[in-house]
Structures are given as structure tokens and as C-alpha cells.
């Protein structure tokens, strides 16, 4: 399935309680939801979004439209309940920072190593046993944190 990059981002099914309402129609370059109990989102055109912070939203999955955010440079989905990442993220060719600390990730797909502009990758406090070799070969990667993993429940 494809996602229309010109359609507004609807965060309503990926958050917990209605705490704020938005009325602005102007497209945003950044959407920050840090433990905000956000259920609605402003009119965000995924194609123009450069920073997306969904920290502390108790997400079990990322919204499917994140893969359509072609201008995205920073994705912070730390402090959630993510157990895997959608393959659609491999289309984020401009992504520079991928922050996934404090989730439930058990593995990381090799396509993460193919993100050409990735400079920062934070995977601390997940359930990872190993990193794909492709991640270790990212030429522009300046900051990698993956230590301090949670114990695996199936060990």
C-alpha cells in the first residue's frame, strides 16, 4: 500500500487521550509530541515534515505515513513500545537522526544501514542482541548508542 505524501498526517489512532485540539491549516516542518497525550494532529503534510518527535506516546507501531515523510531529517520514537520498524522507513533518504531508545526492539533490519545520510542512531535500552553488519558500515554514522540492552524475555 502507498501513502499519499500530500494528505494530512492523522495521529489520532497512534496516541492515548485527547488533550489538545489544533486548528491551524499551515503545513508544519516539525511535529513534537513528547508525552503530550496527543490524539489529533495539526494539518501536517508528510512531504514537508523535517522533524517528528513521538517520544513517550506508548506506541506499539509507527504511523504508516511516516514512510511518506520524504523530507524527514529527525525521527525520535524513543520511550515507546515498538517491537519492530516498518520497512517503509527505508524510503527516508534524508534521515540524519534515528532515535529509538527505550523501546522493545528485538532486531534491526539491514535496510537501516542503507539510509545514506544517517549520522545518529540511538538504540539503547531495547532487547537487541546484535546489530546488522550493514549498520556498522554506514559511512556517515558519527554517533551510535546500542549498549545497555534490556534482558531478553525468551533467554
Short mmCIF file of N, CA and C in Angstrom, two decimals:
data_model
loop_
_atom_site.label_atom_id
_atom_site.label_comp_id
_atom_site.label_asym_id
_atom_site.label_seq_id
_atom_site.Cartn_x
_atom_site.Cartn_y
_atom_site.Cartn_z
N UNK A 1 0.84 -1.17 0.00
CA UNK A 1 0.00 0.00 0.00
C UNK A 1 0.88 1.24 0.00
N UNK A 2 0.41 2.28 -0.64
CA UNK A 2 1.17 3.52 -0.71
C UNK A 2 0.49 4.58 0.14
N UNK A 3 1.25 5.56 0.51
CA UNK A 3 0.75 6.64 1.34
C UNK A 3 0.85 7.93 0.55
N UNK A 4 -0.20 8.70 0.54
CA UNK A 4 -0.23 9.98 -0.17
C UNK A 4 0.53 11.02 0.65
N UNK A 5 1.66 11.48 0.11
CA UNK A 5 2.50 12.43 0.84
C UNK A 5 1.85 13.80 0.96
N UNK A 6 0.81 14.06 0.20
CA UNK A 6 0.15 15.36 0.30
C UNK A 6 -1.02 15.33 1.28
N UNK A 7 -1.39 14.14 1.75
CA UNK A 7 -2.50 14.02 2.70
C UNK A 7 -2.04 14.40 4.09
N UNK A 8 -2.92 14.99 4.89
CA UNK A 8 -2.53 15.35 6.26
C UNK A 8 -2.21 14.12 7.10
N UNK A 9 -1.28 14.26 8.03
CA UNK A 9 -0.93 13.21 8.97
C UNK A 9 -1.99 13.16 10.06
N UNK A 10 -2.56 12.00 10.29
CA UNK A 10 -3.57 11.83 11.33
C UNK A 10 -2.97 10.98 12.43
N UNK A 11 -2.68 11.58 13.56
CA UNK A 11 -2.06 10.86 14.67
C UNK A 11 -3.09 10.27 15.61
N UNK A 12 -4.36 10.39 15.31
CA UNK A 12 -5.40 10.03 16.27
C UNK A 12 -5.37 8.56 16.68
N UNK A 13 -4.99 7.66 15.80
CA UNK A 13 -5.01 6.26 16.18
C UNK A 13 -3.69 5.79 16.75
N UNK A 14 -2.76 6.69 16.97
CA UNK A 14 -1.45 6.30 17.46
C UNK A 14 -1.12 6.92 18.81
N UNK A 15 -2.11 7.49 19.47
CA UNK A 15 -1.85 8.13 20.74
C UNK A 15 -2.92 7.74 21.75
N UNK A 16 -2.90 8.34 22.94
CA UNK A 16 -3.71 7.85 24.04
C UNK A 16 -4.99 8.64 24.28
N UNK A 17 -4.93 9.86 24.73
CA UNK A 17 -6.12 10.61 25.14
C UNK A 17 -6.15 11.96 24.46
N UNK A 18 -7.34 12.48 24.27
CA UNK A 18 -7.45 13.82 23.71
C UNK A 18 -7.08 14.84 24.77
N UNK A 19 -6.07 15.63 24.49
CA UNK A 19 -5.59 16.61 25.45
C UNK A 19 -5.51 18.00 24.82
N UNK A 20 -5.46 18.04 23.51
CA UNK A 20 -5.34 19.34 22.84
C UNK A 20 -6.00 19.25 21.48
N UNK A 21 -6.46 20.36 20.97
CA UNK A 21 -7.01 20.38 19.62
C UNK A 21 -6.24 21.42 18.82
N UNK A 22 -6.17 21.20 17.55
CA UNK A 22 -5.41 22.06 16.66
C UNK A 22 -6.31 22.55 15.55
N UNK A 23 -6.13 23.80 15.16
CA UNK A 23 -6.95 24.34 14.10
C UNK A 23 -6.16 24.91 12.95
N UNK A 24 -4.84 25.00 13.09
CA UNK A 24 -4.04 25.61 12.03
C UNK A 24 -4.01 24.72 10.80
N UNK A 25 -4.13 25.33 9.64
CA UNK A 25 -4.07 24.59 8.39
C UNK A 25 -2.70 24.67 7.74
N UNK A 26 -1.81 25.49 8.25
CA UNK A 26 -0.50 25.66 7.65
C UNK A 26 0.33 24.39 7.85
N UNK A 27 1.00 23.94 6.79
CA UNK A 27 1.86 22.76 6.95
C UNK A 27 3.01 23.06 7.90
N UNK A 28 3.40 22.05 8.66
CA UNK A 28 4.48 22.19 9.63
C UNK A 28 5.74 21.53 9.13
N UNK A 29 6.87 21.98 9.64
CA UNK A 29 8.13 21.30 9.38
C UNK A 29 8.52 20.43 10.55
N UNK A 30 7.90 20.63 11.72
CA UNK A 30 8.21 19.83 12.90
C UNK A 30 6.94 19.54 13.67
N UNK A 31 6.81 18.30 14.13
CA UNK A 31 5.72 17.89 14.99
C UNK A 31 6.34 17.24 16.21
N UNK A 32 6.15 17.85 17.37
CA UNK A 32 6.71 17.35 18.61
C UNK A 32 5.59 16.88 19.51
N UNK A 33 5.60 15.61 19.87
CA UNK A 33 4.62 15.06 20.79
C UNK A 33 5.40 14.30 21.84
N UNK A 34 5.77 14.97 22.91
CA UNK A 34 6.57 14.35 23.96
C UNK A 34 5.67 14.15 25.17
N UNK A 35 5.20 12.94 25.35
CA UNK A 35 4.29 12.60 26.45
C UNK A 35 3.14 13.59 26.53
N UNK A 36 2.61 13.98 25.38
CA UNK A 36 1.61 15.04 25.34
C UNK A 36 0.18 14.52 25.32
N UNK A 37 -0.02 13.21 25.31
CA UNK A 37 -1.35 12.64 25.24
C UNK A 37 -2.12 13.21 24.05
N UNK A 38 -1.45 13.31 22.95
CA UNK A 38 -1.97 13.92 21.75
C UNK A 38 -2.83 12.92 20.98
N UNK A 39 -4.03 13.32 20.57
CA UNK A 39 -4.84 12.43 19.75
C UNK A 39 -5.12 13.01 18.38
N UNK A 40 -5.07 14.31 18.24
CA UNK A 40 -5.24 14.92 16.93
C UNK A 40 -3.95 15.56 16.53
N UNK A 41 -3.76 15.75 15.26
CA UNK A 41 -2.54 16.40 14.80
C UNK A 41 -2.92 17.60 13.97
N UNK A 42 -2.06 18.62 13.97
CA UNK A 42 -2.31 19.74 13.08
C UNK A 42 -2.20 19.26 11.64
N UNK A 43 -2.61 20.10 10.73
CA UNK A 43 -2.52 19.73 9.31
C UNK A 43 -1.06 19.64 8.93
N UNK A 44 -0.55 18.44 8.91
CA UNK A 44 0.85 18.21 8.59
C UNK A 44 0.92 17.48 7.28
N UNK A 45 1.63 18.04 6.35
CA UNK A 45 1.85 17.37 5.07
C UNK A 45 3.12 16.55 5.21
N UNK A 46 3.03 15.23 5.16
CA UNK A 46 4.23 14.40 5.38
C UNK A 46 5.41 14.80 4.50
N UNK A 47 5.15 15.26 3.29
CA UNK A 47 6.25 15.61 2.39
C UNK A 47 7.08 16.78 2.91
N UNK A 48 6.52 17.65 3.76
CA UNK A 48 7.25 18.82 4.25
C UNK A 48 7.81 18.63 5.66
N UNK A 49 7.45 17.57 6.33
CA UNK A 49 7.86 17.37 7.72
C UNK A 49 9.34 17.02 7.80
N UNK A 50 10.10 17.77 8.61
CA UNK A 50 11.54 17.53 8.77
C UNK A 50 11.89 16.92 10.11
N UNK A 51 11.09 17.18 11.14
CA UNK A 51 11.34 16.64 12.48
C UNK A 51 10.04 16.05 13.01
N UNK A 52 10.11 14.81 13.45
CA UNK A 52 8.95 14.15 14.03
C UNK A 52 9.38 13.52 15.36
N UNK A 53 8.83 14.04 16.45
CA UNK A 53 9.14 13.53 17.78
C UNK A 53 7.87 12.93 18.36
N UNK A 54 7.89 11.62 18.55
CA UNK A 54 6.75 10.88 19.10
C UNK A 54 7.17 10.19 20.40
N UNK A 55 8.03 10.82 21.13
CA UNK A 55 8.59 10.24 22.36
C UNK A 55 7.52 10.10 23.44
N UNK A 56 7.52 8.93 24.08
CA UNK A 56 6.66 8.71 25.24
C UNK A 56 5.18 8.59 24.94
N UNK A 57 4.82 8.17 23.74
CA UNK A 57 3.41 8.06 23.36
C UNK A 57 2.84 6.65 23.53
N UNK A 58 3.64 5.71 24.03
CA UNK A 58 3.23 4.32 24.23
C UNK A 58 2.82 3.65 22.92
N UNK A 59 3.45 4.05 21.83
CA UNK A 59 3.16 3.49 20.51
C UNK A 59 3.68 2.06 20.40
N UNK A 60 2.87 1.18 19.84
CA UNK A 60 3.30 -0.18 19.54
C UNK A 60 3.76 -0.28 18.09
N UNK A 61 3.36 0.70 17.29
CA UNK A 61 3.77 0.76 15.88
C UNK A 61 3.83 2.22 15.48
N UNK A 62 4.70 2.51 14.53
CA UNK A 62 4.77 3.87 13.99
C UNK A 62 3.63 4.07 12.99
N UNK A 63 3.12 5.27 12.88
CA UNK A 63 2.08 5.54 11.88
C UNK A 63 2.59 5.19 10.48
N UNK A 64 1.80 4.52 9.65
CA UNK A 64 2.25 4.13 8.32
C UNK A 64 2.73 5.29 7.46
N UNK A 65 2.17 6.46 7.65
CA UNK A 65 2.52 7.60 6.82
C UNK A 65 3.92 8.14 7.10
N UNK A 66 4.59 7.66 8.14
CA UNK A 66 5.95 8.15 8.43
C UNK A 66 6.87 7.86 7.24
N UNK A 67 6.66 6.76 6.56
CA UNK A 67 7.47 6.41 5.40
C UNK A 67 7.30 7.37 4.23
N UNK A 68 6.23 8.17 4.26
CA UNK A 68 5.99 9.14 3.19
C UNK A 68 6.59 10.51 3.50
N UNK A 69 7.24 10.64 4.62
CA UNK A 69 7.83 11.92 5.04
C UNK A 69 9.21 12.07 4.40
N UNK A 70 9.23 12.32 3.12
CA UNK A 70 10.48 12.34 2.35
C UNK A 70 11.48 13.38 2.80
N UNK A 71 11.07 14.45 3.45
CA UNK A 71 11.99 15.49 3.91
C UNK A 71 12.45 15.26 5.34
N UNK A 72 11.99 14.18 5.97
CA UNK A 72 12.28 13.94 7.38
C UNK A 72 13.78 13.80 7.62
N UNK A 73 14.28 14.58 8.58
CA UNK A 73 15.69 14.54 8.96
C UNK A 73 15.87 13.95 10.36
N UNK A 74 14.88 14.12 11.23
CA UNK A 74 14.97 13.62 12.61
C UNK A 74 13.68 12.86 12.94
N UNK A 75 13.84 11.61 13.37
CA UNK A 75 12.72 10.81 13.85
C UNK A 75 13.07 10.34 15.26
N UNK A 76 12.32 10.83 16.23
CA UNK A 76 12.52 10.42 17.62
C UNK A 76 11.28 9.67 18.08
N UNK A 77 11.41 8.35 18.15
CA UNK A 77 10.33 7.49 18.63
C UNK A 77 10.78 6.77 19.90
N UNK A 78 11.59 7.43 20.70
CA UNK A 78 12.09 6.88 21.95
C UNK A 78 10.96 6.75 22.97
N UNK A 79 11.19 5.88 23.95
CA UNK A 79 10.27 5.71 25.08
C UNK A 79 8.86 5.31 24.64
N UNK A 80 8.80 4.33 23.76
CA UNK A 80 7.54 3.76 23.31
C UNK A 80 7.57 2.26 23.54
N UNK A 81 6.72 1.53 22.84
CA UNK A 81 6.64 0.08 22.98
C UNK A 81 6.90 -0.62 21.64
N UNK A 82 7.69 0.00 20.79
CA UNK A 82 7.94 -0.53 19.45
C UNK A 82 8.73 -1.83 19.51
N UNK A 83 8.24 -2.85 18.82
CA UNK A 83 8.97 -4.12 18.76
C UNK A 83 9.63 -4.32 17.41
N UNK A 84 9.21 -3.57 16.41
CA UNK A 84 9.86 -3.60 15.11
C UNK A 84 9.61 -2.28 14.39
N UNK A 85 10.29 -2.11 13.27
CA UNK A 85 10.16 -0.89 12.48
C UNK A 85 9.56 -1.22 11.13
N UNK A 86 8.69 -0.36 10.62
CA UNK A 86 8.13 -0.63 9.30
C UNK A 86 9.18 -0.44 8.22
N UNK A 87 9.15 -1.32 7.22
CA UNK A 87 10.12 -1.24 6.13
C UNK A 87 9.98 0.06 5.35
N UNK A 88 8.83 0.71 5.44
CA UNK A 88 8.62 1.98 4.74
C UNK A 88 9.63 3.04 5.17
N UNK A 89 10.24 2.88 6.34
CA UNK A 89 11.23 3.86 6.80
C UNK A 89 12.47 3.86 5.90
N UNK A 90 12.69 2.80 5.14
CA UNK A 90 13.86 2.77 4.27
C UNK A 90 13.77 3.82 3.17
N UNK A 91 12.59 4.41 2.96
CA UNK A 91 12.42 5.47 1.96
C UNK A 91 12.84 6.85 2.49
N UNK A 92 13.22 6.94 3.74
CA UNK A 92 13.59 8.22 4.35
C UNK A 92 15.05 8.53 4.03
N UNK A 93 15.33 8.87 2.79
CA UNK A 93 16.69 9.05 2.30
C UNK A 93 17.41 10.25 2.90
N UNK A 94 16.67 11.20 3.51
CA UNK A 94 17.29 12.38 4.13
C UNK A 94 17.44 12.25 5.64
N UNK A 95 17.01 11.12 6.19
CA UNK A 95 17.04 10.94 7.63
C UNK A 95 18.47 11.00 8.16
N UNK A 96 18.69 11.88 9.14
CA UNK A 96 20.01 12.06 9.73
C UNK A 96 20.07 11.52 11.16
N UNK A 97 18.96 11.59 11.89
CA UNK A 97 18.92 11.11 13.27
C UNK A 97 17.74 10.17 13.46
N UNK A 98 18.04 8.96 13.92
CA UNK A 98 17.01 7.97 14.22
C UNK A 98 17.18 7.59 15.69
N UNK A 99 16.24 8.04 16.50
CA UNK A 99 16.31 7.88 17.95
C UNK A 99 15.23 6.91 18.41
N UNK A 100 15.66 5.73 18.83
CA UNK A 100 14.74 4.64 19.17
C UNK A 100 15.03 4.04 20.54
N UNK A 101 15.65 4.79 21.42
CA UNK A 101 15.99 4.29 22.75
C UNK A 101 14.72 3.97 23.54
N UNK A 102 14.84 3.02 24.45
CA UNK A 102 13.76 2.66 25.39
C UNK A 102 12.50 2.18 24.68
N UNK A 103 12.66 1.19 23.85
CA UNK A 103 11.55 0.51 23.19
C UNK A 103 11.68 -0.98 23.48
N UNK A 104 11.08 -1.80 22.64
CA UNK A 104 11.12 -3.25 22.82
C UNK A 104 11.68 -3.93 21.56
N UNK A 105 12.54 -3.24 20.82
CA UNK A 105 13.11 -3.79 19.59
C UNK A 105 13.96 -5.01 19.89
N UNK A 106 13.71 -6.10 19.16
CA UNK A 106 14.48 -7.34 19.32
C UNK A 106 15.47 -7.53 18.18
N UNK A 107 15.20 -6.86 17.07
CA UNK A 107 16.11 -6.95 15.93
C UNK A 107 16.01 -5.65 15.14
N UNK A 108 16.98 -5.45 14.30
CA UNK A 108 17.04 -4.27 13.46
C UNK A 108 17.28 -4.74 12.04
N UNK A 109 16.44 -4.30 11.13
CA UNK A 109 16.55 -4.73 9.73
C UNK A 109 17.80 -4.14 9.09
N UNK A 110 18.37 -4.88 8.16
CA UNK A 110 19.59 -4.45 7.47
C UNK A 110 19.38 -3.17 6.67
N UNK A 111 18.13 -2.88 6.24
CA UNK A 111 17.90 -1.67 5.44
C UNK A 111 18.26 -0.39 6.20
N UNK A 112 18.33 -0.44 7.54
CA UNK A 112 18.74 0.74 8.31
C UNK A 112 20.14 1.18 7.87
N UNK A 113 20.98 0.22 7.52
CA UNK A 113 22.33 0.53 7.05
C UNK A 113 22.38 1.18 5.69
N UNK A 114 21.25 1.21 4.99
CA UNK A 114 21.20 1.82 3.66
C UNK A 114 20.67 3.25 3.69
N UNK A 115 20.43 3.79 4.86
CA UNK A 115 19.98 5.18 4.96
C UNK A 115 21.21 6.07 4.74
N UNK A 116 21.30 6.75 3.59
CA UNK A 116 22.55 7.37 3.18
C UNK A 116 23.03 8.55 4.03
N UNK A 117 22.13 9.24 4.71
CA UNK A 117 22.55 10.43 5.46
C UNK A 117 22.48 10.23 6.97
N UNK A 118 22.32 9.00 7.42
CA UNK A 118 22.18 8.73 8.85
C UNK A 118 23.49 9.04 9.58
N UNK A 119 23.43 9.95 10.56
CA UNK A 119 24.60 10.34 11.35
C UNK A 119 24.47 9.89 12.80
N UNK A 120 23.23 9.81 13.30
CA UNK A 120 22.98 9.49 14.70
C UNK A 120 21.99 8.34 14.78
N UNK A 121 22.35 7.30 15.52
CA UNK A 121 21.47 6.15 15.72
C UNK A 121 21.54 5.77 17.20
N UNK A 122 20.42 5.93 17.91
CA UNK A 122 20.37 5.59 19.33
C UNK A 122 19.40 4.44 19.52
N UNK A 123 19.93 3.30 19.96
CA UNK A 123 19.16 2.08 20.15
C UNK A 123 19.25 1.55 21.58
N UNK A 124 19.71 2.37 22.51
CA UNK A 124 19.87 1.92 23.89
C UNK A 124 18.55 1.48 24.51
N UNK A 125 18.66 0.58 25.47
CA UNK A 125 17.52 0.12 26.28
C UNK A 125 16.41 -0.50 25.42
N UNK A 126 16.80 -1.38 24.53
CA UNK A 126 15.88 -2.21 23.77
C UNK A 126 16.18 -3.66 24.15
N UNK A 127 15.86 -4.59 23.29
CA UNK A 127 16.14 -6.01 23.55
C UNK A 127 16.98 -6.59 22.42
N UNK A 128 17.86 -5.77 21.87
CA UNK A 128 18.70 -6.18 20.74
C UNK A 128 19.85 -7.06 21.23
N UNK A 129 20.09 -8.13 20.49
CA UNK A 129 21.23 -8.99 20.79
C UNK A 129 22.41 -8.67 19.90
N UNK A 130 22.12 -8.17 18.70
CA UNK A 130 23.19 -7.83 17.75
C UNK A 130 22.69 -6.78 16.78
N UNK A 131 23.63 -6.14 16.13
CA UNK A 131 23.33 -5.16 15.08
C UNK A 131 23.63 -5.78 13.73
N UNK A 132 22.88 -5.44 12.69
CA UNK A 132 23.23 -5.91 11.35
C UNK A 132 24.59 -5.31 10.95
N UNK A 133 25.39 -6.09 10.25
CA UNK A 133 26.71 -5.62 9.81
C UNK A 133 26.58 -4.35 8.97
N UNK A 134 25.48 -4.22 8.23
CA UNK A 134 25.28 -3.04 7.38
C UNK A 134 25.24 -1.75 8.20
N UNK A 135 24.75 -1.82 9.43
CA UNK A 135 24.71 -0.64 10.28
C UNK A 135 26.13 -0.20 10.63
N UNK A 136 26.99 -1.14 10.88
CA UNK A 136 28.37 -0.81 11.25
C UNK A 136 29.16 -0.26 10.07
N UNK A 137 28.63 -0.41 8.85
CA UNK A 137 29.31 0.10 7.66
C UNK A 137 28.77 1.44 7.16
N UNK A 138 27.86 2.06 7.90
CA UNK A 138 27.33 3.36 7.48
C UNK A 138 28.46 4.37 7.55
N UNK A 139 28.81 4.93 6.40
CA UNK A 139 29.98 5.81 6.32
C UNK A 139 29.83 7.09 7.13
N UNK A 140 28.66 7.68 7.14
CA UNK A 140 28.47 8.96 7.82
C UNK A 140 28.04 8.85 9.26
N UNK A 141 27.94 7.63 9.80
CA UNK A 141 27.47 7.46 11.17
C UNK A 141 28.52 7.95 12.15
N UNK A 142 28.17 8.99 12.93
CA UNK A 142 29.09 9.59 13.89
C UNK A 142 28.76 9.19 15.32
N UNK A 143 27.52 8.80 15.57
CA UNK A 143 27.07 8.55 16.94
C UNK A 143 26.19 7.31 16.92
N UNK A 144 26.67 6.25 17.56
CA UNK A 144 25.91 5.00 17.66
C UNK A 144 25.86 4.61 19.13
N UNK A 145 24.65 4.49 19.66
CA UNK A 145 24.47 4.01 21.03
C UNK A 145 23.55 2.80 20.97
N UNK A 146 24.05 1.66 21.39
CA UNK A 146 23.19 0.48 21.43
C UNK A 146 23.47 -0.38 22.66
N UNK A 147 24.34 0.05 23.54
CA UNK A 147 24.61 -0.70 24.76
C UNK A 147 23.43 -0.63 25.72
N UNK A 148 23.62 -1.18 26.90
CA UNK A 148 22.61 -1.17 27.97
C UNK A 148 21.27 -1.71 27.49
N UNK A 149 21.31 -2.88 26.84
CA UNK A 149 20.09 -3.51 26.37
C UNK A 149 19.35 -4.18 27.53
N UNK A 150 18.03 -4.20 27.42
CA UNK A 150 17.20 -4.90 28.40
C UNK A 150 17.42 -6.40 28.22
N UNK A 151 17.24 -7.19 29.27
CA UNK A 151 17.35 -8.65 29.09
C UNK A 151 16.22 -9.15 28.20
N UNK A 152 16.53 -10.13 27.39
CA UNK A 152 15.54 -10.73 26.52
C UNK A 152 14.66 -11.67 27.34
N UNK A 153 13.36 -11.58 27.19
CA UNK A 153 12.44 -12.41 27.98
C UNK A 153 12.44 -13.87 27.53
N UNK A 154 12.97 -14.16 26.32
CA UNK A 154 12.98 -15.54 25.84
C UNK A 154 14.33 -16.20 26.04
N UNK A 155 15.22 -15.57 26.79
CA UNK A 155 16.57 -16.13 27.01
C UNK A 155 16.56 -17.20 28.07
#
